[in-house]
Amino acid sequence: MSDSAHDPCSDFREHLLALEEATPLDALHAQHMAGCEACTELYASLVEVDAELAQLQPIEAPPALVARTLARIDAEPEVASPGSVFGGIFGLVFGGFGRLLTTLFWPILVLRRRPLLGSGLLVAGAAVSGLLVVSTLFLTRDEQSAVSMASPDPVSVASTKSRDRSLEQAENSEPSNGYFDRDTDGVPDEGDGRYGDQAGDDITAGSNRPSDSAGAAFAGSGDVFEDGTVTLDGELDLSENSRRQEATLVPLAGDGANADFRVQLQTAPSSTVARNVDVDRVSGALATPSPSAQDVPAADEPVEVAAAEQPAPAEQAQLQLRDPLAGHRGDLGQRGTVGGSVDGPSPDSARRAHLQPLAQGILSPTPPAVSSSTSTGVELPNGSPSNLDLARAESFLRERERATGLTFQPAAGHFSNSYVPGDPALRSLHQRLVEAGAATLGGTGATGLELAEAARSFAQPFDAPRHSALALYVHADQSATEGERRMLVQVGLRGAARRGGTRPAMNVGVVLDLSRPLGAEDQARVRALLEALSAARDVGDRISLRVAGAQGGERIASGSFRRGQVEVALDQLFRGAAVSTPMAPLSLDAAVRASLASLAADQAPTTPLGSSFLLVVTPGLDVSPSLDRAAHVGAVAGIPTSVVGLGDATLSSLDRLALAGQGRRRLLTDASEAPAMVRSEFDAISQVVARALRLRIRLAPGTRLVSVLGCHRLDAGASARVREAERSIDQRLARSLGIQADREEDADGITIFMPAFYANDSHVILLDVVASAPGPVAEVSVSYKDLLRLRNGEAHSSLALARGTHERGPLERSVLKNLLAYELSQALDQAASRLRSGQAEDARARLAQFVELSRGVRHLMPSFASDHELSADLALVLRYDLALRTLTPPQRVTVADSLRLASRRKLFEPMFSR
Amino acid sequence: MPDDSGGRESSAPFRQGDEPADAVLRHAQGDTHAFAEVVTMYSSPIYGYLTRCGVHPAERDDLFQDILIKVHRAATEHPPTGPTRPWLLTIAVNTVRSHFRKLKVRRVMQFHADPAKSESAPTGTPESELSAQQTASWLEHEIEKLPLDLREVLVLCAIQGVDQKEVAATLDLPVSTVKTKLRRARLALADARCRRSLAAKREEQ
């Protein structure tokens, strides 16, 4: 398992894009082509395509069609030319006007005797004629638009030119973050099989080989001393969009006492590196550890310090390398932790510096050999190999290679959705951790909530779409094979950047469950919630209140929800004030049904999806099958049901109702939280950028499915409900927003339905597959309702394996890194389960397995060794281990909740935390 | 690589030096037989443009007639004041773009047996003819899959042989943008060809 060095194939491709037609390749690229089969094939294909294009025959119009067209044109009424029209009108108006005057105004004969008056009449007539002519010309202007090549008005010219300039700039600019921006050029990379057919639409596919033109080169001079020490001075300037750099020290030409060296950098899909991050001096201080790592207890092996958030100010960097002959492995980290081993022949015999190119350039875990010219202590990321048990990591990586003895499943049917940022269960976990208070856990210095929130999903190498709501990326952890190959296929989704704007008018039904009496605190919470709703009500919002209980019924009609009415209703409910209309017992089932019916009746066809919802406020409830069904039917009709639990309501039943109603579940423990809760509920609608996502993954013949990580196959009943929900959203958006309904047919392949996708989110789905040979592996498409452009959107991408033994590049490694994130999520979740059942030591053991795995993988894959996201994960797990070691019985549930929430946060960011 | 100045041996009348101006002007001046010449001259290029831009066969005939009727009316009411060929192409391009805008729903063009795709006259062995036909069919299919903006440029420049400057005037784009789009389109087809070769080699094994 090894990492790839710099890949110049993307340079070659860029060169082809910039090459003028019929211009031969330059020497550099011709030389590359001579040694690269893939680029040779690409160039040959380009030449053949040009030849084939030239051979394409014209497509003749059917003679019958031509004849019909001519006949139709012949039947067209004769179209007069403007000149003849004008002349005719002129002649008619002036000639006829004269006759009219003569006929109608016989006194004209008399007026001839009065030239002045006669001239006035003629001028008036000319004015009328002119008016008629101008009107005629004006009416014929519309026809010009169909054939217009006339100069448009200056404003449109300016905007057109501006658009063209920006388009041209976008097309000719450097790829951002090392990948092509697919939204402007629409050109898929070599893995794609399908394209959209509209200019500027969301053709999305990530490049399998990122360009390293976003990186930078370090060029400088160095001095070679008689003892073999080489000093390399210079500055490292990274471009704004550069990512984590892998460094290779490459010697350039030089002789004598001076030698030039080049640090060649390759972009890697890690977190963004800020401008002017320079290599720290070796004599400088160590990088400031991240807050999460500060309290990590001393372990047997040193833990790599995570990179600091802020880059160091630009300063001259100096690397001093002792005995560089034969090989030196060093790390140019974001903050310049440097270490490595130096071995080779005696430096005394060296006169010329000779640095071997580094295969990976990133720290290889050998004991540090600190240059004596510095006083800096350097810490290794992973400790010495002798202390590591690599068995688990080797087994993990071997498993990625194993293609025999596996159980396969059909690559078809509905699978569960793993993108659930609105999952009410997460909110309940969050609420419990909030309630746990501010007590820190053991020696971690953090509360359970703080530990959980330290878990973050990895930054993905997905550019946000600019012209659509969603972008699709398909990558794999392998790029080539000679035969059968097990691989991870990663399907990535990225939502457009957050959009602002006001929310639409809301249509809200509140059902207050008073099936049992409320205590004073719960009454205060209800009052706060209703007052918050009243305060948040905007022009056009309609809110109603219906009560379930002994004195049930509608208390505030939709459209009458004002502060005064709220006060009256609360007086009636909690202070026994008289009611004008007698109330009758009403069950919660009936109240929910009545409210849903009322909301549905109030909805206009143009009501945006999500602007109507039902809010059930309850101290606790039993969800009957009929209530469950009612909530589901309401959701299918576009009216989700959210639930607000009061005080210490039983969460599982509340979660069940919220899930059935496709809504959110909240817990109102303090009245002061009510305004924020209402605001969040109202604002949720504007955060959705796409709805009704149907992700479809078709594996190529010969590719077999082992599993979809984190997703399970849905049974027939669940699949039917998913299809029903999908069709309902489809139909509803067709009615309300005019987005054409297009979901009547089922799709083949693996199908995952996501009701909504939020702005700026990224999500990955990993498929464990076995490909039988090089060639196509998978075709992926996502259909969705684009809420930014109010149209149906589609994105397509495909994946193919080249023939050969290409080593893993940054994209392939990012897929493997996401697998590690999944492994961590599983470890945290399983540790939570074990802890919940009272097995704290088993929970620790599960976490220890992950630590062993993580360290081992980072040892075997040096490019991961200094990855600060992986370092942060490791630090987090060690903190949980500390918390478990010092666990007190009252903290058990808190730590379990924290572990569970952290496991979810590794995969996506929950909605409630935005 | 094809010479983008348009000097290609084909029956496509969009060749440099071939101007419809005479027939259009005569039509504008009332020559009742002139427009038939225009239709004869441009029916195949327009129909080919519609086909290769991905207009569905069911809509192609109507669109074809719409374009020529627009040309007929415009030639009479608003005769072109500049070069005639870009003027005529602009009508076709705008009509196709309007057509796709109205569709509202993006769809992947599914390859189907299209009777409009003419087959070349047999010139070689049956095997080579079959191979050439398959290659042409595949290439047409891949062209349909390109985004519309790339397809427009590719069809006009590389297939119809229109000069890049005229295409730039037609599409209201800078010449450099036309060149960029053309290169991207060709590279996309080359990528597809590479993938096809890989798949073919796999099948042979």
mmCIF file with all atom_site columns, C-alpha atoms in Angstrom, chain A residues 13 16-22 41-42 45-46 48-50 52-54 56-62 65-66 68-70 72-73 76 79 81-82 140 143-144 146-149 160 163-164 167-168 171-172 185-199 201-203 701 740 772-776 791-796 801-803, chain B residues 1-2 4 8 11 35-36 39 43-44 47-48 51-52 61 64-65 68-70 72-74 76-78 86-87 90-91 100 103-110 116-118 120 135-136 139-140 142-143 145-151 154 158-159 172-174 176-177 179-184 186-191 193-195 197-198 201-202 205:
data_model
loop_
_atom_site.group_PDB
_atom_site.id
_atom_site.type_symbol
_atom_site.label_atom_id
_atom_site.label_alt_id
_atom_site.label_comp_id
_atom_site.label_asym_id
_atom_site.label_entity_id
_atom_site.label_seq_id
_atom_site.pdbx_PDB_ins_code
_atom_site.Cartn_x
_atom_site.Cartn_y
_atom_site.Cartn_z
_atom_site.occupancy
_atom_site.B_iso_or_equiv
_atom_site.pdbx_formal_charge
_atom_site.auth_seq_id
_atom_site.auth_comp_id
_atom_site.auth_asym_id
_atom_site.auth_atom_id
_atom_site.pdbx_PDB_model_num
ATOM 1   C CA . ARG A 1 13  ? -4.545  17.319  -20.371 1.00 0.00 ? 13  ARG A CA 1
ATOM 2   C CA . LEU A 1 16  ? -4.209  19.693  -24.852 1.00 0.00 ? 16  LEU A CA 1
ATOM 3   C CA . LEU A 1 17  ? -6.969  22.091  -23.826 1.00 0.00 ? 17  LEU A CA 1
ATOM 4   C CA . ALA A 1 18  ? -4.755  25.052  -24.517 1.00 0.00 ? 18  ALA A CA 1
ATOM 5   C CA . LEU A 1 19  ? -3.231  23.682  -27.697 1.00 0.00 ? 19  LEU A CA 1
ATOM 6   C CA . GLU A 1 20  ? -4.135  25.424  -30.923 1.00 0.00 ? 20  GLU A CA 1
ATOM 7   C CA . GLU A 1 21  ? -5.453  23.095  -33.534 1.00 0.00 ? 21  GLU A CA 1
ATOM 8   C CA . ALA A 1 22  ? -2.865  21.466  -35.777 1.00 0.00 ? 22  ALA A CA 1
ATOM 9   C CA . GLU A 1 41  ? -4.050  6.857   -25.815 1.00 0.00 ? 41  GLU A CA 1
ATOM 10  C CA . LEU A 1 42  ? -5.778  10.150  -25.065 1.00 0.00 ? 42  LEU A CA 1
ATOM 11  C CA . SER A 1 45  ? -8.100  9.280   -29.393 1.00 0.00 ? 45  SER A CA 1
ATOM 12  C CA . LEU A 1 46  ? -8.190  13.007  -29.972 1.00 0.00 ? 46  LEU A CA 1
ATOM 13  C CA . GLU A 1 48  ? -9.037  9.816   -34.258 1.00 0.00 ? 48  GLU A CA 1
ATOM 14  C CA . VAL A 1 49  ? -12.031 11.809  -33.047 1.00 0.00 ? 49  VAL A CA 1
ATOM 15  C CA . ASP A 1 50  ? -11.042 14.681  -35.286 1.00 0.00 ? 50  ASP A CA 1
ATOM 16  C CA . GLU A 1 52  ? -14.102 10.707  -37.408 1.00 0.00 ? 52  GLU A CA 1
ATOM 17  C CA . LEU A 1 53  ? -15.804 14.085  -37.081 1.00 0.00 ? 53  LEU A CA 1
ATOM 18  C CA . ALA A 1 54  ? -14.589 14.964  -40.515 1.00 0.00 ? 54  ALA A CA 1
ATOM 19  C CA . LEU A 1 56  ? -19.516 12.315  -40.472 1.00 0.00 ? 56  LEU A CA 1
ATOM 20  C CA . GLN A 1 57  ? -21.959 12.552  -43.296 1.00 0.00 ? 57  GLN A CA 1
ATOM 21  C CA . PRO A 1 58  ? -24.526 15.303  -43.610 1.00 0.00 ? 58  PRO A CA 1
ATOM 22  C CA . ILE A 1 59  ? -27.985 14.425  -42.462 1.00 0.00 ? 59  ILE A CA 1
ATOM 23  C CA . GLU A 1 60  ? -30.427 14.983  -45.279 1.00 0.00 ? 60  GLU A CA 1
ATOM 24  C CA . ALA A 1 61  ? -33.789 16.432  -44.538 1.00 0.00 ? 61  ALA A CA 1
ATOM 25  C CA . PRO A 1 62  ? -36.535 14.103  -45.697 1.00 0.00 ? 62  PRO A CA 1
ATOM 26  C CA . LEU A 1 65  ? -40.570 17.455  -45.130 1.00 0.00 ? 65  LEU A CA 1
ATOM 27  C CA . VAL A 1 66  ? -38.888 19.884  -47.511 1.00 0.00 ? 66  VAL A CA 1
ATOM 28  C CA . ARG A 1 68  ? -44.273 20.330  -46.965 1.00 0.00 ? 68  ARG A CA 1
ATOM 29  C CA . THR A 1 69  ? -42.218 23.267  -45.774 1.00 0.00 ? 69  THR A CA 1
ATOM 30  C CA . LEU A 1 70  ? -42.155 24.860  -49.192 1.00 0.00 ? 70  LEU A CA 1
ATOM 31  C CA . ARG A 1 72  ? -46.423 25.955  -46.199 1.00 0.00 ? 72  ARG A CA 1
ATOM 32  C CA . ILE A 1 73  ? -44.271 28.904  -47.073 1.00 0.00 ? 73  ILE A CA 1
ATOM 33  C CA . GLU A 1 76  ? -48.108 32.129  -46.237 1.00 0.00 ? 76  GLU A CA 1
ATOM 34  C CA . VAL A 1 79  ? -45.472 39.682  -46.615 1.00 0.00 ? 79  VAL A CA 1
ATOM 35  C CA . SER A 1 81  ? -41.851 44.975  -47.422 1.00 0.00 ? 81  SER A CA 1
ATOM 36  C CA . PRO A 1 82  ? -41.646 47.860  -45.013 1.00 0.00 ? 82  PRO A CA 1
ATOM 37  C CA . THR A 1 140 ? -43.976 45.045  -36.553 1.00 0.00 ? 140 THR A CA 1
ATOM 38  C CA . GLU A 1 143 ? -40.991 40.042  -35.599 1.00 0.00 ? 143 GLU A CA 1
ATOM 39  C CA . GLN A 1 144 ? -37.486 41.406  -35.465 1.00 0.00 ? 144 GLN A CA 1
ATOM 40  C CA . ALA A 1 146 ? -36.711 36.251  -33.861 1.00 0.00 ? 146 ALA A CA 1
ATOM 41  C CA . VAL A 1 147 ? -33.998 37.180  -36.275 1.00 0.00 ? 147 VAL A CA 1
ATOM 42  C CA . SER A 1 148 ? -32.340 39.968  -34.486 1.00 0.00 ? 148 SER A CA 1
ATOM 43  C CA . MET A 1 149 ? -28.728 40.456  -35.068 1.00 0.00 ? 149 MET A CA 1
ATOM 44  C CA . THR A 1 160 ? -23.499 40.430  -22.248 1.00 0.00 ? 160 THR A CA 1
ATOM 45  C CA . ARG A 1 163 ? -21.039 37.761  -18.865 1.00 0.00 ? 163 ARG A CA 1
ATOM 46  C CA . ASP A 1 164 ? -18.794 36.707  -21.702 1.00 0.00 ? 164 ASP A CA 1
ATOM 47  C CA . LEU A 1 167 ? -17.493 33.094  -18.725 1.00 0.00 ? 167 LEU A CA 1
ATOM 48  C CA . GLU A 1 168 ? -14.234 33.272  -20.580 1.00 0.00 ? 168 GLU A CA 1
ATOM 49  C CA . GLU A 1 171 ? -13.341 28.727  -18.674 1.00 0.00 ? 171 GLU A CA 1
ATOM 50  C CA . ASN A 1 172 ? -9.740  29.726  -18.960 1.00 0.00 ? 172 ASN A CA 1
ATOM 51  C CA . ASP A 1 185 ? -17.175 24.148  -18.678 1.00 0.00 ? 185 ASP A CA 1
ATOM 52  C CA . GLY A 1 186 ? -19.426 21.181  -18.412 1.00 0.00 ? 186 GLY A CA 1
ATOM 53  C CA . VAL A 1 187 ? -16.675 18.877  -19.476 1.00 0.00 ? 187 VAL A CA 1
ATOM 54  C CA . PRO A 1 188 ? -16.615 15.660  -17.590 1.00 0.00 ? 188 PRO A CA 1
ATOM 55  C CA . ASP A 1 189 ? -13.427 13.965  -16.804 1.00 0.00 ? 189 ASP A CA 1
ATOM 56  C CA . GLU A 1 190 ? -12.456 10.615  -18.099 1.00 0.00 ? 190 GLU A CA 1
ATOM 57  C CA . GLY A 1 191 ? -14.652 8.820   -15.651 1.00 0.00 ? 191 GLY A CA 1
ATOM 58  C CA . ASP A 1 192 ? -17.907 10.254  -16.877 1.00 0.00 ? 192 ASP A CA 1
ATOM 59  C CA . GLY A 1 193 ? -20.415 8.700   -19.119 1.00 0.00 ? 193 GLY A CA 1
ATOM 60  C CA . ARG A 1 194 ? -23.277 11.128  -19.177 1.00 0.00 ? 194 ARG A CA 1
ATOM 61  C CA . TYR A 1 195 ? -23.605 14.817  -19.580 1.00 0.00 ? 195 TYR A CA 1
ATOM 62  C CA . GLY A 1 196 ? -26.379 17.252  -19.242 1.00 0.00 ? 196 GLY A CA 1
ATOM 63  C CA . ASP A 1 197 ? -27.676 18.981  -22.266 1.00 0.00 ? 197 ASP A CA 1
ATOM 64  C CA . GLN A 1 198 ? -28.035 22.529  -21.085 1.00 0.00 ? 198 GLN A CA 1
ATOM 65  C CA . ALA A 1 199 ? -25.345 25.115  -21.027 1.00 0.00 ? 199 ALA A CA 1
ATOM 66  C CA . ASP A 1 201 ? -26.027 23.215  -15.907 1.00 0.00 ? 201 ASP A CA 1
ATOM 67  C CA . ASP A 1 202 ? -24.834 20.981  -13.194 1.00 0.00 ? 202 ASP A CA 1
ATOM 68  C CA . ILE A 1 203 ? -22.524 18.685  -15.000 1.00 0.00 ? 203 ILE A CA 1
ATOM 69  C CA . PRO A 1 701 ? -21.748 -5.739  -15.637 1.00 0.00 ? 701 PRO A CA 1
ATOM 70  C CA . GLN A 1 740 ? -42.541 19.390  -13.755 1.00 0.00 ? 740 GLN A CA 1
ATOM 71  C CA . SER A 1 772 ? -13.975 -7.943  -12.312 1.00 0.00 ? 772 SER A CA 1
ATOM 72  C CA . ALA A 1 773 ? -11.560 -6.140  -14.620 1.00 0.00 ? 773 ALA A CA 1
ATOM 73  C CA . PRO A 1 774 ? -10.493 -2.714  -15.843 1.00 0.00 ? 774 PRO A CA 1
ATOM 74  C CA . GLY A 1 775 ? -13.232 -0.704  -17.436 1.00 0.00 ? 775 GLY A CA 1
ATOM 75  C CA . PRO A 1 776 ? -16.521 0.795   -16.394 1.00 0.00 ? 776 PRO A CA 1
ATOM 76  C CA . ARG A 1 791 ? -36.599 23.219  -12.085 1.00 0.00 ? 791 ARG A CA 1
ATOM 77  C CA . ASN A 1 792 ? -35.817 19.571  -12.242 1.00 0.00 ? 792 ASN A CA 1
ATOM 78  C CA . GLY A 1 793 ? -32.134 18.972  -11.886 1.00 0.00 ? 793 GLY A CA 1
ATOM 79  C CA . GLU A 1 794 ? -30.004 16.040  -12.862 1.00 0.00 ? 794 GLU A CA 1
ATOM 80  C CA . ALA A 1 795 ? -26.390 15.253  -12.431 1.00 0.00 ? 795 ALA A CA 1
ATOM 81  C CA . HIS A 1 796 ? -24.532 12.269  -13.785 1.00 0.00 ? 796 HIS A CA 1
ATOM 82  C CA . LEU A 1 801 ? -10.873 1.643   -13.766 1.00 0.00 ? 801 LEU A CA 1
ATOM 83  C CA . ALA A 1 802 ? -7.878  2.052   -15.991 1.00 0.00 ? 802 ALA A CA 1
ATOM 84  C CA . ARG A 1 803 ? -5.649  -0.848  -16.761 1.00 0.00 ? 803 ARG A CA 1
ATOM 85  C CA . MET B 2 1   ? -7.526  17.761  -37.070 1.00 0.00 ? 1   MET B CA 1
ATOM 86  C CA . PRO B 2 2   ? -10.168 19.434  -39.262 1.00 0.00 ? 2   PRO B CA 1
ATOM 87  C CA . ASP B 2 4   ? -11.777 25.081  -39.023 1.00 0.00 ? 4   ASP B CA 1
ATOM 88  C CA . ARG B 2 8   ? -14.096 20.264  -46.152 1.00 0.00 ? 8   ARG B CA 1
ATOM 89  C CA . SER B 2 11  ? -22.086 18.532  -49.410 1.00 0.00 ? 11  SER B CA 1
ATOM 90  C CA . PHE B 2 35  ? -36.709 30.940  -51.489 1.00 0.00 ? 35  PHE B CA 1
ATOM 91  C CA . ALA B 2 36  ? -36.941 27.454  -52.886 1.00 0.00 ? 36  ALA B CA 1
ATOM 92  C CA . VAL B 2 39  ? -34.563 25.841  -48.750 1.00 0.00 ? 39  VAL B CA 1
ATOM 93  C CA . SER B 2 43  ? -32.477 22.109  -45.594 1.00 0.00 ? 43  SER B CA 1
ATOM 94  C CA . SER B 2 44  ? -29.825 19.496  -44.893 1.00 0.00 ? 44  SER B CA 1
ATOM 95  C CA . TYR B 2 47  ? -31.905 19.472  -40.343 1.00 0.00 ? 47  TYR B CA 1
ATOM 96  C CA . GLY B 2 48  ? -28.497 18.079  -39.464 1.00 0.00 ? 48  GLY B CA 1
ATOM 97  C CA . THR B 2 51  ? -30.557 16.340  -35.214 1.00 0.00 ? 51  THR B CA 1
ATOM 98  C CA . ARG B 2 52  ? -27.097 16.667  -33.795 1.00 0.00 ? 52  ARG B CA 1
ATOM 99  C CA . ASP B 2 61  ? -39.941 18.423  -38.272 1.00 0.00 ? 61  ASP B CA 1
ATOM 100 C CA . PHE B 2 64  ? -37.355 22.659  -39.079 1.00 0.00 ? 64  PHE B CA 1
ATOM 101 C CA . GLN B 2 65  ? -40.412 24.292  -40.560 1.00 0.00 ? 65  GLN B CA 1
ATOM 102 C CA . LEU B 2 68  ? -37.441 28.201  -42.422 1.00 0.00 ? 68  LEU B CA 1
ATOM 103 C CA . ILE B 2 69  ? -40.653 30.121  -42.000 1.00 0.00 ? 69  ILE B CA 1
ATOM 104 C CA . LYS B 2 70  ? -38.849 32.551  -39.755 1.00 0.00 ? 70  LYS B CA 1
ATOM 105 C CA . HIS B 2 72  ? -38.795 33.504  -45.004 1.00 0.00 ? 72  HIS B CA 1
ATOM 106 C CA . ARG B 2 73  ? -40.555 36.176  -43.015 1.00 0.00 ? 73  ARG B CA 1
ATOM 107 C CA . ALA B 2 74  ? -37.423 37.821  -41.758 1.00 0.00 ? 74  ALA B CA 1
ATOM 108 C CA . THR B 2 76  ? -38.818 39.914  -46.416 1.00 0.00 ? 76  THR B CA 1
ATOM 109 C CA . GLU B 2 77  ? -39.508 42.125  -43.481 1.00 0.00 ? 77  GLU B CA 1
ATOM 110 C CA . HIS B 2 78  ? -36.013 42.588  -42.106 1.00 0.00 ? 78  HIS B CA 1
ATOM 111 C CA . PRO B 2 86  ? -24.488 34.041  -39.686 1.00 0.00 ? 86  PRO B CA 1
ATOM 112 C CA . TRP B 2 87  ? -27.884 35.717  -39.906 1.00 0.00 ? 87  TRP B CA 1
ATOM 113 C CA . THR B 2 90  ? -28.608 32.708  -35.744 1.00 0.00 ? 90  THR B CA 1
ATOM 114 C CA . ILE B 2 91  ? -32.230 31.998  -36.519 1.00 0.00 ? 91  ILE B CA 1
ATOM 115 C CA . PHE B 2 100 ? -34.743 23.525  -25.085 1.00 0.00 ? 100 PHE B CA 1
ATOM 116 C CA . LEU B 2 103 ? -38.607 21.870  -22.239 1.00 0.00 ? 103 LEU B CA 1
ATOM 117 C CA . LYS B 2 104 ? -37.657 22.764  -18.615 1.00 0.00 ? 104 LYS B CA 1
ATOM 118 C CA . VAL B 2 105 ? -36.697 19.260  -17.800 1.00 0.00 ? 105 VAL B CA 1
ATOM 119 C CA . ARG B 2 106 ? -33.180 18.161  -18.476 1.00 0.00 ? 106 ARG B CA 1
ATOM 120 C CA . ARG B 2 107 ? -32.820 14.674  -19.644 1.00 0.00 ? 107 ARG B CA 1
ATOM 121 C CA . VAL B 2 108 ? -30.020 12.511  -20.700 1.00 0.00 ? 108 VAL B CA 1
ATOM 122 C CA . MET B 2 109 ? -30.290 11.833  -24.364 1.00 0.00 ? 109 MET B CA 1
ATOM 123 C CA . GLN B 2 110 ? -30.886 8.184   -24.798 1.00 0.00 ? 110 GLN B CA 1
ATOM 124 C CA . ALA B 2 116 ? -32.470 10.652  -39.710 1.00 0.00 ? 116 ALA B CA 1
ATOM 125 C CA . LYS B 2 117 ? -28.936 9.460   -39.174 1.00 0.00 ? 117 LYS B CA 1
ATOM 126 C CA . SER B 2 118 ? -27.986 8.761   -42.715 1.00 0.00 ? 118 SER B CA 1
ATOM 127 C CA . SER B 2 120 ? -22.722 6.643   -45.950 1.00 0.00 ? 120 SER B CA 1
ATOM 128 C CA . THR B 2 135 ? -18.165 4.295   -35.103 1.00 0.00 ? 135 THR B CA 1
ATOM 129 C CA . ALA B 2 136 ? -20.348 6.980   -36.630 1.00 0.00 ? 136 ALA B CA 1
ATOM 130 C CA . LEU B 2 139 ? -19.889 9.303   -32.222 1.00 0.00 ? 139 LEU B CA 1
ATOM 131 C CA . GLU B 2 140 ? -23.356 10.726  -32.890 1.00 0.00 ? 140 GLU B CA 1
ATOM 132 C CA . GLU B 2 142 ? -21.600 10.901  -27.739 1.00 0.00 ? 142 GLU B CA 1
ATOM 133 C CA . ILE B 2 143 ? -22.199 14.237  -29.429 1.00 0.00 ? 143 ILE B CA 1
ATOM 134 C CA . LYS B 2 145 ? -24.541 13.789  -24.702 1.00 0.00 ? 145 LYS B CA 1
ATOM 135 C CA . LEU B 2 146 ? -22.464 16.938  -24.743 1.00 0.00 ? 146 LEU B CA 1
ATOM 136 C CA . PRO B 2 147 ? -23.819 20.058  -23.082 1.00 0.00 ? 147 PRO B CA 1
ATOM 137 C CA . LEU B 2 148 ? -25.711 22.248  -25.518 1.00 0.00 ? 148 LEU B CA 1
ATOM 138 C CA . ASP B 2 149 ? -23.128 25.022  -25.570 1.00 0.00 ? 149 ASP B CA 1
ATOM 139 C CA . LEU B 2 150 ? -20.372 22.624  -26.560 1.00 0.00 ? 150 LEU B CA 1
ATOM 140 C CA . ARG B 2 151 ? -22.596 20.774  -28.967 1.00 0.00 ? 151 ARG B CA 1
ATOM 141 C CA . LEU B 2 154 ? -18.822 21.373  -32.301 1.00 0.00 ? 154 LEU B CA 1
ATOM 142 C CA . ALA B 2 158 ? -16.219 20.682  -36.739 1.00 0.00 ? 158 ALA B CA 1
ATOM 143 C CA . ILE B 2 159 ? -19.108 19.070  -38.590 1.00 0.00 ? 159 ILE B CA 1
ATOM 144 C CA . ASP B 2 172 ? -22.648 36.004  -29.826 1.00 0.00 ? 172 ASP B CA 1
ATOM 145 C CA . LEU B 2 173 ? -19.453 34.811  -28.205 1.00 0.00 ? 173 LEU B CA 1
ATOM 146 C CA . PRO B 2 174 ? -15.830 35.872  -28.361 1.00 0.00 ? 174 PRO B CA 1
ATOM 147 C CA . SER B 2 176 ? -11.526 32.695  -28.047 1.00 0.00 ? 176 SER B CA 1
ATOM 148 C CA . THR B 2 177 ? -14.533 31.268  -26.231 1.00 0.00 ? 177 THR B CA 1
ATOM 149 C CA . LYS B 2 179 ? -12.125 27.954  -29.644 1.00 0.00 ? 179 LYS B CA 1
ATOM 150 C CA . THR B 2 180 ? -12.139 26.911  -26.004 1.00 0.00 ? 180 THR B CA 1
ATOM 151 C CA . LYS B 2 181 ? -15.527 25.275  -26.285 1.00 0.00 ? 181 LYS B CA 1
ATOM 152 C CA . LEU B 2 182 ? -14.473 23.455  -29.416 1.00 0.00 ? 182 LEU B CA 1
ATOM 153 C CA . ARG B 2 183 ? -11.385 22.069  -27.746 1.00 0.00 ? 183 ARG B CA 1
ATOM 154 C CA . ARG B 2 184 ? -13.358 20.993  -24.715 1.00 0.00 ? 184 ARG B CA 1
ATOM 155 C CA . ARG B 2 186 ? -13.199 17.401  -28.785 1.00 0.00 ? 186 ARG B CA 1
ATOM 156 C CA . LEU B 2 187 ? -11.439 16.417  -25.598 1.00 0.00 ? 187 LEU B CA 1
ATOM 157 C CA . ALA B 2 188 ? -14.690 15.148  -24.112 1.00 0.00 ? 188 ALA B CA 1
ATOM 158 C CA . LEU B 2 189 ? -15.190 12.968  -27.166 1.00 0.00 ? 189 LEU B CA 1
ATOM 159 C CA . ALA B 2 190 ? -11.617 11.781  -26.941 1.00 0.00 ? 190 ALA B CA 1
ATOM 160 C CA . ASP B 2 191 ? -12.170 10.804  -23.314 1.00 0.00 ? 191 ASP B CA 1
ATOM 161 C CA . ARG B 2 193 ? -13.295 7.161   -27.005 1.00 0.00 ? 193 ARG B CA 1
ATOM 162 C CA . CYS B 2 194 ? -10.649 6.103   -24.504 1.00 0.00 ? 194 CYS B CA 1
ATOM 163 C CA . ARG B 2 195 ? -13.314 4.633   -22.282 1.00 0.00 ? 195 ARG B CA 1
ATOM 164 C CA . SER B 2 197 ? -11.478 1.333   -26.099 1.00 0.00 ? 197 SER B CA 1
ATOM 165 C CA . LEU B 2 198 ? -10.984 0.153   -22.541 1.00 0.00 ? 198 LEU B CA 1
ATOM 166 C CA . LYS B 2 201 ? -10.405 -4.529  -24.687 1.00 0.00 ? 201 LYS B CA 1
ATOM 167 C CA . ARG B 2 202 ? -12.066 -5.917  -21.611 1.00 0.00 ? 202 ARG B CA 1
ATOM 168 C CA . GLN B 2 205 ? -10.426 -10.853 -22.869 1.00 0.00 ? 205 GLN B CA 1
#
